[in-house]
PDB file of C-alpha atoms in Angstrom:
ATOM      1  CA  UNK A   1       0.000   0.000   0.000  1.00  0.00           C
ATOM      2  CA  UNK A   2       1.410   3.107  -1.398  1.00  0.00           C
ATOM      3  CA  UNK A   3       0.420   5.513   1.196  1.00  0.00           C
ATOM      4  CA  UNK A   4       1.758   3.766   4.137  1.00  0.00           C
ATOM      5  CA  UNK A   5       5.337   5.649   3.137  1.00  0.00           C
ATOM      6  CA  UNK A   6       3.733   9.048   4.205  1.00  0.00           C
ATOM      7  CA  UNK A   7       1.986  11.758   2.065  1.00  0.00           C
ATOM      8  CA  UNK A   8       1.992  11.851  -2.153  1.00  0.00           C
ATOM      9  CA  UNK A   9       4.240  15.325  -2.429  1.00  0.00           C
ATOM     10  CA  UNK A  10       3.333  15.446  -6.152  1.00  0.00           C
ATOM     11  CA  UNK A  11       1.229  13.755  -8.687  1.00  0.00           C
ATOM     12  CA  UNK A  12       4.360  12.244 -10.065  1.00  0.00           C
ATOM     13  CA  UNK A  13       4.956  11.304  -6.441  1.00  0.00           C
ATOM     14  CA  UNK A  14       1.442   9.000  -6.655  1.00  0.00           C
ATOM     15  CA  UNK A  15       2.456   7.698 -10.132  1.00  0.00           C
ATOM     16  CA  UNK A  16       5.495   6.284  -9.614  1.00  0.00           C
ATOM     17  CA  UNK A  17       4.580   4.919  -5.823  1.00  0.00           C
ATOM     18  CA  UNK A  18       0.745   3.658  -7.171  1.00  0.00           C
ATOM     19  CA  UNK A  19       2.201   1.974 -10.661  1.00  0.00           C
ATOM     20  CA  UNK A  20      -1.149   4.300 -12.034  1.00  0.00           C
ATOM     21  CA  UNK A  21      -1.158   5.367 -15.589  1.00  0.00           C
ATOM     22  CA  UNK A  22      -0.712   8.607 -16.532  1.00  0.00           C
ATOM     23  CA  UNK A  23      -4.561   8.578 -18.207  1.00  0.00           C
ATOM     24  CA  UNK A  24      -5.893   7.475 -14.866  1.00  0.00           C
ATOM     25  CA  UNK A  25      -3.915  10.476 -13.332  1.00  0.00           C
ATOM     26  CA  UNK A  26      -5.280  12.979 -15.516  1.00  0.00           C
ATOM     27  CA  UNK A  27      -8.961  11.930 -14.846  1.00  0.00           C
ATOM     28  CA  UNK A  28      -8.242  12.127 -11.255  1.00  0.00           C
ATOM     29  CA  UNK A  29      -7.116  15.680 -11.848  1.00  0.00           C
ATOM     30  CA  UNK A  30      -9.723  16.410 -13.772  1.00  0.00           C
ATOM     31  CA  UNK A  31     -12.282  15.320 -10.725  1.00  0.00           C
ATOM     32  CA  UNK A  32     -10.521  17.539  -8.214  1.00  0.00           C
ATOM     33  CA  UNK A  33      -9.038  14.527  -6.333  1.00  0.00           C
ATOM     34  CA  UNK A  34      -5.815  16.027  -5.820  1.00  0.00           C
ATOM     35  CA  UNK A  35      -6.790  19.308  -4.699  1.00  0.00           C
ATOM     36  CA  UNK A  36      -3.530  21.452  -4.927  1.00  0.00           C
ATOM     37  CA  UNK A  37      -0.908  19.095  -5.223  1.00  0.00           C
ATOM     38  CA  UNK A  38       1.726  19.609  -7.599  1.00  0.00           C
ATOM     39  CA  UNK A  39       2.309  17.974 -11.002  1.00  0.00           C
ATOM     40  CA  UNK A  40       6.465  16.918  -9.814  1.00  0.00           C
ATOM     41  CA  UNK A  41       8.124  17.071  -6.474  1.00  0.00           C
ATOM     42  CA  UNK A  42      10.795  20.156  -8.692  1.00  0.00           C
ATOM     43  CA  UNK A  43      10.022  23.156  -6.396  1.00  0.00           C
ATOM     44  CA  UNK A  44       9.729  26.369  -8.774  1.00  0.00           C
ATOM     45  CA  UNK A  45      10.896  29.988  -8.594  1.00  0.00           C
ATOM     46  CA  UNK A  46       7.451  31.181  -9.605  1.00  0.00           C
ATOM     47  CA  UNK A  47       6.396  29.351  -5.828  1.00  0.00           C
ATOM     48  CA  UNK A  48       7.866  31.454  -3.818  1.00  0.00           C
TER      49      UNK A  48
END
């Protein structure tokens, strides 16, 4: 089980510790399931 190893930090996070494909991602996105998680764990300059 995926989220025993703490909190998804990213939706790249999820996909890589969930095996989920990318199209099953999106959707999820799409439904507001992730709320305001970020697409990769990369922090931005624009973030801060």
């Amino acid at each position: 089980m995926a989220a025993k190893d703490g909190p998804f930090l990213s939706k790249d996070d999820f996909r890589q510790r969930t095996k989920v494909s990318k199209t099953v991602i999106d959707f999820m996105a799409d439904l507001g399931l992730f709320g305001d998680l970020p697409e990769s764990n990369q922090l931005s300059l624009f973030d801060f």
